[in-house]
XYZ file of C-alpha atoms in Angstrom:
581
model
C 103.357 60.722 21.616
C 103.816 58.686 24.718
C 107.155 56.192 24.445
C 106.400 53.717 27.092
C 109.014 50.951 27.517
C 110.499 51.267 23.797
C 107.349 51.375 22.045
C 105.741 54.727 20.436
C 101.833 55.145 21.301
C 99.883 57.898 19.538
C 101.665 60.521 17.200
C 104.647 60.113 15.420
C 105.702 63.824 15.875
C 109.418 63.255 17.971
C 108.401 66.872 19.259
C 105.331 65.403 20.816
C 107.355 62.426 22.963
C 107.339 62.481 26.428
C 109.608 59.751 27.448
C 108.235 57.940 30.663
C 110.981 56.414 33.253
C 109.681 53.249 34.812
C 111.448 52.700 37.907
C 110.368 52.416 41.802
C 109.656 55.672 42.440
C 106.747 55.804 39.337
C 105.207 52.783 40.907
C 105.581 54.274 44.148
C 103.406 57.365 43.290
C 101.436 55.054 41.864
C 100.286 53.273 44.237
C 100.118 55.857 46.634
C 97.580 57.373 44.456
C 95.391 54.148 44.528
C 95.589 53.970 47.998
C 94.171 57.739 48.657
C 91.128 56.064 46.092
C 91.144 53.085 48.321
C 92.046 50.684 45.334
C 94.104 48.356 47.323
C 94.636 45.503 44.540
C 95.880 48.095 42.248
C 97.965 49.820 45.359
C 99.321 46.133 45.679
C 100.001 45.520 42.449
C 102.418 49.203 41.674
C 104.473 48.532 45.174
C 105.028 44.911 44.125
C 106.274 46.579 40.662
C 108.778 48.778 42.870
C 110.032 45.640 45.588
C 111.043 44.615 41.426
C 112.942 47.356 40.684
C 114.527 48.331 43.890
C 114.703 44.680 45.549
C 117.393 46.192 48.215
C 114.542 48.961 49.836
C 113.141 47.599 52.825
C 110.997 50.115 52.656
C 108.987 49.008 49.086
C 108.671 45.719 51.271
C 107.640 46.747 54.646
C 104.645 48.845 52.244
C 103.460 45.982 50.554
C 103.403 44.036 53.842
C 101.464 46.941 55.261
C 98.924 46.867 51.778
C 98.772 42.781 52.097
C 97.803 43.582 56.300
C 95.168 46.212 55.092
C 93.737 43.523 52.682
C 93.520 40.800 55.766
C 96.169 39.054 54.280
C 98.351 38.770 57.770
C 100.168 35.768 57.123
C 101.340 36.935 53.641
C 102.384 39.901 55.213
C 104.747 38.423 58.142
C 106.211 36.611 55.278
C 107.170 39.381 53.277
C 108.276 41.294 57.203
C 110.232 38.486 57.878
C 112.107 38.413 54.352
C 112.999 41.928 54.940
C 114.695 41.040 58.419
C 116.194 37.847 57.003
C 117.281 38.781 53.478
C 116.993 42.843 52.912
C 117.847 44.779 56.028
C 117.796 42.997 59.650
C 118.005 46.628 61.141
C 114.579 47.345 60.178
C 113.172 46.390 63.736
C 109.992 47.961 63.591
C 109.143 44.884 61.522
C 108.734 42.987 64.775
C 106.138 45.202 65.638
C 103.822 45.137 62.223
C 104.074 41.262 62.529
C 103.042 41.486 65.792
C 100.097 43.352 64.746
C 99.382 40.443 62.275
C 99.645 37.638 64.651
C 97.151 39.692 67.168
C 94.849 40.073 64.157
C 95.293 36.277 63.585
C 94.904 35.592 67.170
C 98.049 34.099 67.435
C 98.833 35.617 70.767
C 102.258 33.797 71.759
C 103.819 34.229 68.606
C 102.075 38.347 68.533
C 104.120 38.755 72.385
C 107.187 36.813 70.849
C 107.360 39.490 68.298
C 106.288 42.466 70.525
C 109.323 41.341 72.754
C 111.765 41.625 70.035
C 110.360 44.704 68.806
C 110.926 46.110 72.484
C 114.699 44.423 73.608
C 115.743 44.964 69.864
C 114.480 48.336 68.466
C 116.696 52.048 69.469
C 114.313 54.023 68.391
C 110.995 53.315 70.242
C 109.161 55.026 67.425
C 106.084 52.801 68.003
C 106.956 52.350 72.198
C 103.331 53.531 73.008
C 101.900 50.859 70.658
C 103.562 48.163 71.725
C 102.997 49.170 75.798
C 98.733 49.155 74.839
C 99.209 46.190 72.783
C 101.325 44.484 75.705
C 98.324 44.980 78.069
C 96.221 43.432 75.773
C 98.135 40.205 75.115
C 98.857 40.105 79.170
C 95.028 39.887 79.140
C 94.370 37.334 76.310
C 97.343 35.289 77.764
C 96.181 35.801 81.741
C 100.295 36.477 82.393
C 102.629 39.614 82.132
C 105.206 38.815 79.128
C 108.887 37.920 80.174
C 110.153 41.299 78.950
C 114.014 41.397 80.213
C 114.678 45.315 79.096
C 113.795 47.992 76.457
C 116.162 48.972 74.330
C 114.999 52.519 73.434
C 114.634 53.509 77.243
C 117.798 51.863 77.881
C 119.127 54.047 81.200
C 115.622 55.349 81.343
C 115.190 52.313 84.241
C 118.404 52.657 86.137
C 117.795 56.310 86.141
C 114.109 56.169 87.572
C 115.728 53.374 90.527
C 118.185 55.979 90.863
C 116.168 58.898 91.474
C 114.677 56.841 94.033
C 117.862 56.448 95.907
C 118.026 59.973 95.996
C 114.938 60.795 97.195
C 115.220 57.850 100.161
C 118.457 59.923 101.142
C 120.816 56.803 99.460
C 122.908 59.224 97.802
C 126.245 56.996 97.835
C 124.137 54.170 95.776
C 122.567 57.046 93.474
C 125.768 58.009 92.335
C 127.167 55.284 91.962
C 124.305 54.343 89.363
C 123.914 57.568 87.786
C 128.045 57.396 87.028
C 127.363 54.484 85.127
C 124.571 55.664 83.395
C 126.399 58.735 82.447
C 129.568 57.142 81.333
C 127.139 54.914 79.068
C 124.835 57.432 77.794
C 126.962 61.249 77.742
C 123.635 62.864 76.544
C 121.491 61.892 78.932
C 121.169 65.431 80.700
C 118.662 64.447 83.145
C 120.802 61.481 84.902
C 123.855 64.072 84.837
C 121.937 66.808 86.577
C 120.745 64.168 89.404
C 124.258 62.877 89.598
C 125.401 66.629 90.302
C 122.322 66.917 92.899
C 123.641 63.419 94.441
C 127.138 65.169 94.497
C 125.879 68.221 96.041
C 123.861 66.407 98.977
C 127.193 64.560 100.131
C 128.851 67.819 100.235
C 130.985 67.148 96.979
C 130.221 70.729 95.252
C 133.182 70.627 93.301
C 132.084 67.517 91.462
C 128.804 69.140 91.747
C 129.301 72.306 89.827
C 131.721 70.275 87.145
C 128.475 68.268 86.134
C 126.002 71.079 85.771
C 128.965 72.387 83.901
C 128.896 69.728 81.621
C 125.072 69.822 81.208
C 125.397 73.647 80.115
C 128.351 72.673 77.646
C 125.921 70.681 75.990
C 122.916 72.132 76.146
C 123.424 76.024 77.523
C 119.702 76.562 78.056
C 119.340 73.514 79.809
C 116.565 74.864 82.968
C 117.084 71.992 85.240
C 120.976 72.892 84.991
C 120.377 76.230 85.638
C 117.742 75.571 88.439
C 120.723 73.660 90.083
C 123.358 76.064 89.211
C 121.203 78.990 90.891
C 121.152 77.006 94.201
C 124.812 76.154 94.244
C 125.567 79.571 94.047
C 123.192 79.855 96.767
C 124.741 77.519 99.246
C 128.088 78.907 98.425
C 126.782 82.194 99.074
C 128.150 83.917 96.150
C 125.638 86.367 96.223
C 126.678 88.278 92.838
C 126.454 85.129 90.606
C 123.218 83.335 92.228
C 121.546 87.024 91.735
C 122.324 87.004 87.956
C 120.998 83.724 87.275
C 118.148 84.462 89.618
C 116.983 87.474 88.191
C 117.254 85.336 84.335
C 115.268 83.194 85.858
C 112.667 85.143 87.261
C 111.666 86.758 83.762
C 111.841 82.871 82.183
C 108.359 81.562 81.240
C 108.561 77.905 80.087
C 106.383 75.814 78.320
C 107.060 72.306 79.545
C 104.537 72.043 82.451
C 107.839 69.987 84.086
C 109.667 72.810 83.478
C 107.611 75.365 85.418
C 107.550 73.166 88.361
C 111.318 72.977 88.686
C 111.257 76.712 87.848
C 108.199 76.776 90.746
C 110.434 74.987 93.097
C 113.706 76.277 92.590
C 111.955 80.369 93.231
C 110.793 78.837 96.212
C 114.173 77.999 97.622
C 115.847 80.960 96.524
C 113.347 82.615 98.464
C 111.565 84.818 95.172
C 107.983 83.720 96.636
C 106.464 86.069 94.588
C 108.002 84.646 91.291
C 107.086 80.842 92.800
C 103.265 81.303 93.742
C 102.438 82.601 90.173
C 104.484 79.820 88.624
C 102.583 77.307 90.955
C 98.898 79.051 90.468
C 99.898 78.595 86.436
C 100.320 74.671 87.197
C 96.928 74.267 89.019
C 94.804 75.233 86.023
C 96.204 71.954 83.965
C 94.116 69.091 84.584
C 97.672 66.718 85.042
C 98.435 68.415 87.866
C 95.230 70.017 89.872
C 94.367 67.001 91.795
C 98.052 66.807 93.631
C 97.302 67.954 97.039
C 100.966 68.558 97.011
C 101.059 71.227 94.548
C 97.950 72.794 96.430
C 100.504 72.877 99.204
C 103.623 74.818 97.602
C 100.535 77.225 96.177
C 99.478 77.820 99.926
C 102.973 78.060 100.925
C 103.625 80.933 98.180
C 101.053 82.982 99.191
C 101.791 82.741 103.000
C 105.324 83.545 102.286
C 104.038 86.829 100.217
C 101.102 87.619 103.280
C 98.629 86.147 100.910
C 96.828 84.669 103.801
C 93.711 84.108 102.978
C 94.697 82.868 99.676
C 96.836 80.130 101.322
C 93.794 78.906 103.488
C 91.570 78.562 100.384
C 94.741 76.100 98.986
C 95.235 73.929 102.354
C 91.751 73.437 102.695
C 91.663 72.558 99.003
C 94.817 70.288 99.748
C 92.526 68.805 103.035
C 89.663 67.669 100.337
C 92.266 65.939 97.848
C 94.118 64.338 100.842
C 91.449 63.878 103.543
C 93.849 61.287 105.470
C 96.564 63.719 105.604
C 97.080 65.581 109.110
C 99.593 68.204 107.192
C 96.883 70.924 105.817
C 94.889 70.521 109.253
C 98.080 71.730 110.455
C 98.977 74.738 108.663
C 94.709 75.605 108.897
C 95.409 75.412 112.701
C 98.747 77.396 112.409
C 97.017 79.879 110.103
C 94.321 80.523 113.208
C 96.788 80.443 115.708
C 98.333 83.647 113.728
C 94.914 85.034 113.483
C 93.979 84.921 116.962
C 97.567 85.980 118.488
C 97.747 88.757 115.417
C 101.238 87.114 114.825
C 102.419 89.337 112.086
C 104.359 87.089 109.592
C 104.269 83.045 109.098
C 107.176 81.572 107.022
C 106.830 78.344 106.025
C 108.588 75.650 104.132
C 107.831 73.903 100.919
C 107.798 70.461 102.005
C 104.623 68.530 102.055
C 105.266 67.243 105.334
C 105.181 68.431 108.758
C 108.395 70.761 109.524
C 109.538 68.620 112.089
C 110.079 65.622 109.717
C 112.502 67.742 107.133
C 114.554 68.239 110.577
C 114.670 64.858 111.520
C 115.389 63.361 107.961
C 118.398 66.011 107.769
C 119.607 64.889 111.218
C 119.189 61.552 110.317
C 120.849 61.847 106.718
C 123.916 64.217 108.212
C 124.381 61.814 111.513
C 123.756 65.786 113.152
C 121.930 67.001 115.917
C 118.741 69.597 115.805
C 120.031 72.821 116.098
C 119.299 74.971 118.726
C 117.271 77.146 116.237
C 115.164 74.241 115.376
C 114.610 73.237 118.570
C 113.387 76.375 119.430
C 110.908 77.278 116.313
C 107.484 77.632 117.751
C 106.451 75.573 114.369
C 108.491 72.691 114.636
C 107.848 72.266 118.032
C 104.381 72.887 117.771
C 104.055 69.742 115.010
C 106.261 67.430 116.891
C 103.427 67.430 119.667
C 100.742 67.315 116.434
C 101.943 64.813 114.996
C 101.893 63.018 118.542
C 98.351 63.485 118.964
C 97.410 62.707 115.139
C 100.074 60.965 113.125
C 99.941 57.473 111.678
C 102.323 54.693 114.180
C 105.034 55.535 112.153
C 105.298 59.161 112.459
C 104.601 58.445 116.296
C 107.505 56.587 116.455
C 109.577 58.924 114.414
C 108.155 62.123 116.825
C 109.384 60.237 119.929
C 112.811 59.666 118.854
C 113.218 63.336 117.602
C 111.732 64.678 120.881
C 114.668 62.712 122.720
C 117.057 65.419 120.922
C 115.085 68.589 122.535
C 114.998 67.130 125.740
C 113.130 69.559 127.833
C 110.299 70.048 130.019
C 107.480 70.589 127.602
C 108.936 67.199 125.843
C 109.140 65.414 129.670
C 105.336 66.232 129.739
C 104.505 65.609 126.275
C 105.388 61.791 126.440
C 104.024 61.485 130.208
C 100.739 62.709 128.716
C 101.417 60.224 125.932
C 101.952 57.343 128.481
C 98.375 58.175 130.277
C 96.534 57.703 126.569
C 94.643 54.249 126.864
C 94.455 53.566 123.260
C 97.946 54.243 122.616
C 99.947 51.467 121.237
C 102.201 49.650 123.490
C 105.517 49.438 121.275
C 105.231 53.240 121.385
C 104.430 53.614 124.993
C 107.624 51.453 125.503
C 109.761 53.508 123.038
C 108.642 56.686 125.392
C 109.672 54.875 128.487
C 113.051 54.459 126.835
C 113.256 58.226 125.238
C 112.097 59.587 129.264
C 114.836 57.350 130.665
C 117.385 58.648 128.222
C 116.177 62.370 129.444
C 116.445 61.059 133.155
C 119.865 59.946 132.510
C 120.954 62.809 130.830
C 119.658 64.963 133.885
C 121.536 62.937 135.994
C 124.575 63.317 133.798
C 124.483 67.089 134.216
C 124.373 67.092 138.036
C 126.968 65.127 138.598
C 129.447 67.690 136.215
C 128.000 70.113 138.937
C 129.737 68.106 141.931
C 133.391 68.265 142.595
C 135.658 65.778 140.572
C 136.561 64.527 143.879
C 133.542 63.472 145.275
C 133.119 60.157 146.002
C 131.779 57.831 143.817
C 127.734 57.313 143.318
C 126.184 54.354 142.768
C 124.467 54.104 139.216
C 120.874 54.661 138.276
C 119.482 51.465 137.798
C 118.135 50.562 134.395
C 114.140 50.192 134.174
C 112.755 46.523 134.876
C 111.237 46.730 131.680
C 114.615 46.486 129.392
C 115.836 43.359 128.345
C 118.097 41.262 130.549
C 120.564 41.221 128.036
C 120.438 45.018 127.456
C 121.351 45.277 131.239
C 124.122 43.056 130.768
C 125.942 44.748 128.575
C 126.196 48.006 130.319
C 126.898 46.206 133.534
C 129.728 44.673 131.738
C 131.103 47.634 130.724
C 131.182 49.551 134.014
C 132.419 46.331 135.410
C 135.758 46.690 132.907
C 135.961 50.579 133.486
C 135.722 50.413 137.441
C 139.468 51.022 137.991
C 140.056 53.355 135.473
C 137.114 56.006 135.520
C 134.974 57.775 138.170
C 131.310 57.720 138.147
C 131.063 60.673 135.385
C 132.679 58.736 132.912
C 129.955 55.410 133.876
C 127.081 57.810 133.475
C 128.673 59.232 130.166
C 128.247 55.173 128.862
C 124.676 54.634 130.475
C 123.981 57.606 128.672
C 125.181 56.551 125.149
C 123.999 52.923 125.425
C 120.341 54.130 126.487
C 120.295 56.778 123.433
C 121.065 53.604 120.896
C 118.603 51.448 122.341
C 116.014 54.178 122.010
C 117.202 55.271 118.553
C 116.569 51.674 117.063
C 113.444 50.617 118.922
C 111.741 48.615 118.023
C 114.696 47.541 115.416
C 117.068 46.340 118.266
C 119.273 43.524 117.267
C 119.228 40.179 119.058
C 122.197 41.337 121.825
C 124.127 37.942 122.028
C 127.283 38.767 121.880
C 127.432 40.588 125.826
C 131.596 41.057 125.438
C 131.358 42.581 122.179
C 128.843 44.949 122.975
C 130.358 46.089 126.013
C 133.785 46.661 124.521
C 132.195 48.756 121.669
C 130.617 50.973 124.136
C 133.535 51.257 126.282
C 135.114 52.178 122.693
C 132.683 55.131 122.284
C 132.898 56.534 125.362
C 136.422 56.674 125.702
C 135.934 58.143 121.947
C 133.232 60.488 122.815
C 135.252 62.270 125.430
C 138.247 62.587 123.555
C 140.661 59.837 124.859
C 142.564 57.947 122.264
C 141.516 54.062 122.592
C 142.012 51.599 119.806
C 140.303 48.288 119.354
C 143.274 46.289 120.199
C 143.763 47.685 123.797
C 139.650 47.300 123.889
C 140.139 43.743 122.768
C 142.803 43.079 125.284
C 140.393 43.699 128.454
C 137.081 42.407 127.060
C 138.957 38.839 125.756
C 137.942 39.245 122.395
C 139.149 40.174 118.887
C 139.626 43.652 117.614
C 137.504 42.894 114.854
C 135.108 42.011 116.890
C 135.319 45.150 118.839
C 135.069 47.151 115.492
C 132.408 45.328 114.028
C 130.151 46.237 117.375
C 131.642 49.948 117.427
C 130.669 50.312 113.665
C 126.803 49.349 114.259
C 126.996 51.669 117.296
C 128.407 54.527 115.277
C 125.932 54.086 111.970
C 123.305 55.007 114.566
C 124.963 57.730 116.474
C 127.442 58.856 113.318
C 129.864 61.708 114.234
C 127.695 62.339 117.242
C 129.165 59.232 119.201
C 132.401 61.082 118.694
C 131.662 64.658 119.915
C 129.091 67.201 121.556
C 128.820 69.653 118.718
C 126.002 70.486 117.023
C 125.651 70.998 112.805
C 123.168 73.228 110.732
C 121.604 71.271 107.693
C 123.077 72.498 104.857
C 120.338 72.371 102.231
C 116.593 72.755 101.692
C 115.027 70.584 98.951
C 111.832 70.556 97.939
């Protein structure tokens, strides 16, 4: 006998009662069942039975606002959504989203994107983020304007962390940690914003902060590969030998499955030198379709296999890489580098992972580090070698950025380099100008070198004059300087300032800033030079002689200096201290 709600049905045998328990969750099987037979009235029907018993579960609502949508019913459906937010559970976020399903079905596109919005600045989750991105294209269509979206909630840090990385990559490593700190302090488990913090740590030289943060990574996640990665080339840098070989050799039997995570893997092999390990990590990545169109990755394959000898091998990827990136003069490099080795039967060819030519890794380091090329750089047949390249072939840009670089090897081959670049016709005139400036620096600094060759005592020599073709203002400045300094230096000292004041000019063409200020300019460079041979001068005694006030002088001095950076200050000469690919 069945015994539904009090009332016997069928037998009277009490052994033969099954007793029946109406309550939400027999409704709810219920109308699951009708849906699977596509009976949507009766589906309807059983979950409006359990929103009756269990008025309190959102979710008995948000179903028979989905059944009601199913059935074209959209406005009774928002209704029902928007009792749930209002009355039952205003948590349930992913409400905004189904109604603004309903108001794109009922072509009600302003009040669809006010409840996308919502659904995006409100909801933690992001459980339907993918929807709602598609569905915002469409409504940016139907509407012919992008919606006023002020943030998403469930990538909250996602935003600050992709502006960050940014910094970092631009060399802005003060700003990127001062962004990922905040991020970090907001959101502790956001591992990938604490590894690039440590990275931004380790590029200003802060390794101790630098190891505490992948430390604090691999507290909370000990297999974390990114952390590792890092860890492996801290130990590197550090040269503690015993603990970057244990990681390293962990690392070289790790296979991962994230294709993300076998590029860092790719990558960090490569800097640890394990070339071997690196090219078949990088060969793995080129079979996926995400990734086999980056001429990029064609170019850390190439650079694998011309580490290992694989010669041949990398010439099949750079001319692969020359395809993909046709307006690229980098793989037309390394193809001419690769014949060059053929033809003199060079026996080895190391090159680095950067998808640039090597000479621009140098200069961003000098640049970033405020150091000079070392003599090591200056002297690699390869760098050299795509300096004058990139002269012949590069964009304006990388012209201008190959002219200021060659001022820092200074020699012969450079002197004929940008005379040859001076006889080009077609050659742009800012640049031509900019090589006028970089040979007149090398003039001076030729000049500068004979004189240490006469006797202290020798009587004074009349300064090279400047050019016709600088400024009149640029003149002035220098003259006004020598002009302070006559009674108190010899001619060494003058040719030491002509010298530093040429160099900026040369480093900031075309950038030069509107010289106005003649007194302040000239007391700054006396500043330097004073600095940059090791006599103690302070702005105040500057001030004193020039008229003006010491925070004027340092002002001046301080744009001099963010040019020249510890460089103003002495002759010595600083190894980069990282590679990063």
């Amino acid at each position: 006998m069945l015994f539904v709600n009090g009332n016997p049905y069928g037998s009277s045998d009490p052994h033969n009662i099954i007793s029946i328990e109406m309550n939400a969750n027999f409704f709810f099987d219920r109308a699951v069942r009708s849906l699977d037979r596509y009976q949507y009235d009766k589906a309807l029907k059983y979950f409006r039975k359990a929103v009756e018993y269990e008025p309190d579960n959102p979710v008995n609502h948000c179903n028979m606002a989905g059944i009601l949508s199913e059935t074209g019913d959209y406005q009774a459906s928002n209704e029902v959504l928007a009792h749930v937010l209002e009355q039952v559970d205003p948590s349930m976020t992913e409400c905004y989203f189904y109604m603004a399903n309903n108001y794109a079905n009922m072509e009600q596109f302003e009040k669809a994107e006010e409840a996308l919005v919502t659904y995006l600045e409100e909801d933690p989750s992001g459980q339907f983020l993918d929807e709602a991105e598609e569905m915002m294209e469409l409504l940016q269509y139907e509407l012919n304007r992008p919606a006023k979206l002020n943030r998403i909630k469930s990538r909250e840090g996602v935003v600050e962390h992709e502006h960050a990385r940014a910094l970092l990559e631009e060399g802005k490593f003060a700003q990127a940690v001062k962004q990922l700190e905040e991020i970090v302090k907001e959101h502790p488990d956001f591992l990938a914003a604490r590894n690039n913090l440590a990275l931004a740590y380790y590029y200003m030289g802060r390794f101790d902060s630098a190891k505490r943060t992948i430390g604090e990574v691999l507290d909370q996640e000990p297999g974390n590969l990114h952390g590792l990665c890092n860890l492996a080339i801290f130990y590197q840098h550090e040269g503690d030998v015993e603990q970057r070989d244990r990681l390293m050799d962990m690392l070289r039997i790790t296979v991962p499955f994230h294709l993300e995570h076998v590029f860092k893997l790719a990558t960090t092999m490569g800097i640890l030198g394990q070339h071997e390990v690196a090219y078949g990590h990088f060969r793995r990545l080129l079979k996926h379709e995400e990734f086999n169109s980056d001429p990029s990755l064609y170019h850390y394959t190439a650079v694998a296999a011309c580490n290992i000898g694989l010669y041949e091998k990398a010439e099949q990827y750079w001319r692969h890489a020359a395809k993909l990136d046709p307006e690229s003069v980098i793989p037309d490099f390394y193809l001419a580098q690769l014949q060059k080795r053929k033809e003199t039967g060079t026996d080895q060819m190391k090159v680095s992972y950067h998808y640039h030519l090597p000479f621009e890794e140098q200069f961003r380091q000098w640049a970033q580090d405020g150091e000079q090329l070392t003599e090591e750089a200056k002297q690699n047949p390869l760098i050299r070698s795509s300096f004058f390249w990139a002269l012949r072939h590069g964009d304006p840009q990388t012209k201008l950025q190959v002219i200021r670089t060659l001022e820092l090897i200074a020699d012969e081959e450079v002197q004929h380099a940008l005379q040859s670049f001076l006889q080009e016709p077609g050659e742009n005139a800012e640049l031509k100008t900019a090589a006028r400036l970089v040979l007149q620096h090398m003039e001076s600094a030729s000049s500068r070198i004979a004189d240490r060759r006469e006797e202290r005592d020798a009587a004074p020599v009349k300064t090279r004059e400047v050019l016709p073709d600088w400024l009149p203002s640029w003149k002035a400045v220098l003259e006004r300087a020598e002009q302070a300094m006559d009674m108190r230096s010899d001619a060494f000292w003058k040719k030491e300032m002509e010298n530093l004041w040429t160099g900026f000019l040369s480093r900031l063409y075309p950038d030069i800033p509107n010289i106005r200020n003649v007194e302040g300019w000239a007391a700054a460079l006396e500043y330097w030079t004073a600095k940059k041979r090791g006599r103690n001068l302070t702005y105040e005694e500057v001030a004193v002689r020039y008229g003006i006030s010491p925070s004027t002088v340092s002002r001046y001095a301080r744009q001099i200096n963010s040019v020249f950076g510890d460089e103003a200050q002495s002759d010595h000469n600083f190894r980069p201290f990282t590679e990063n690919i």
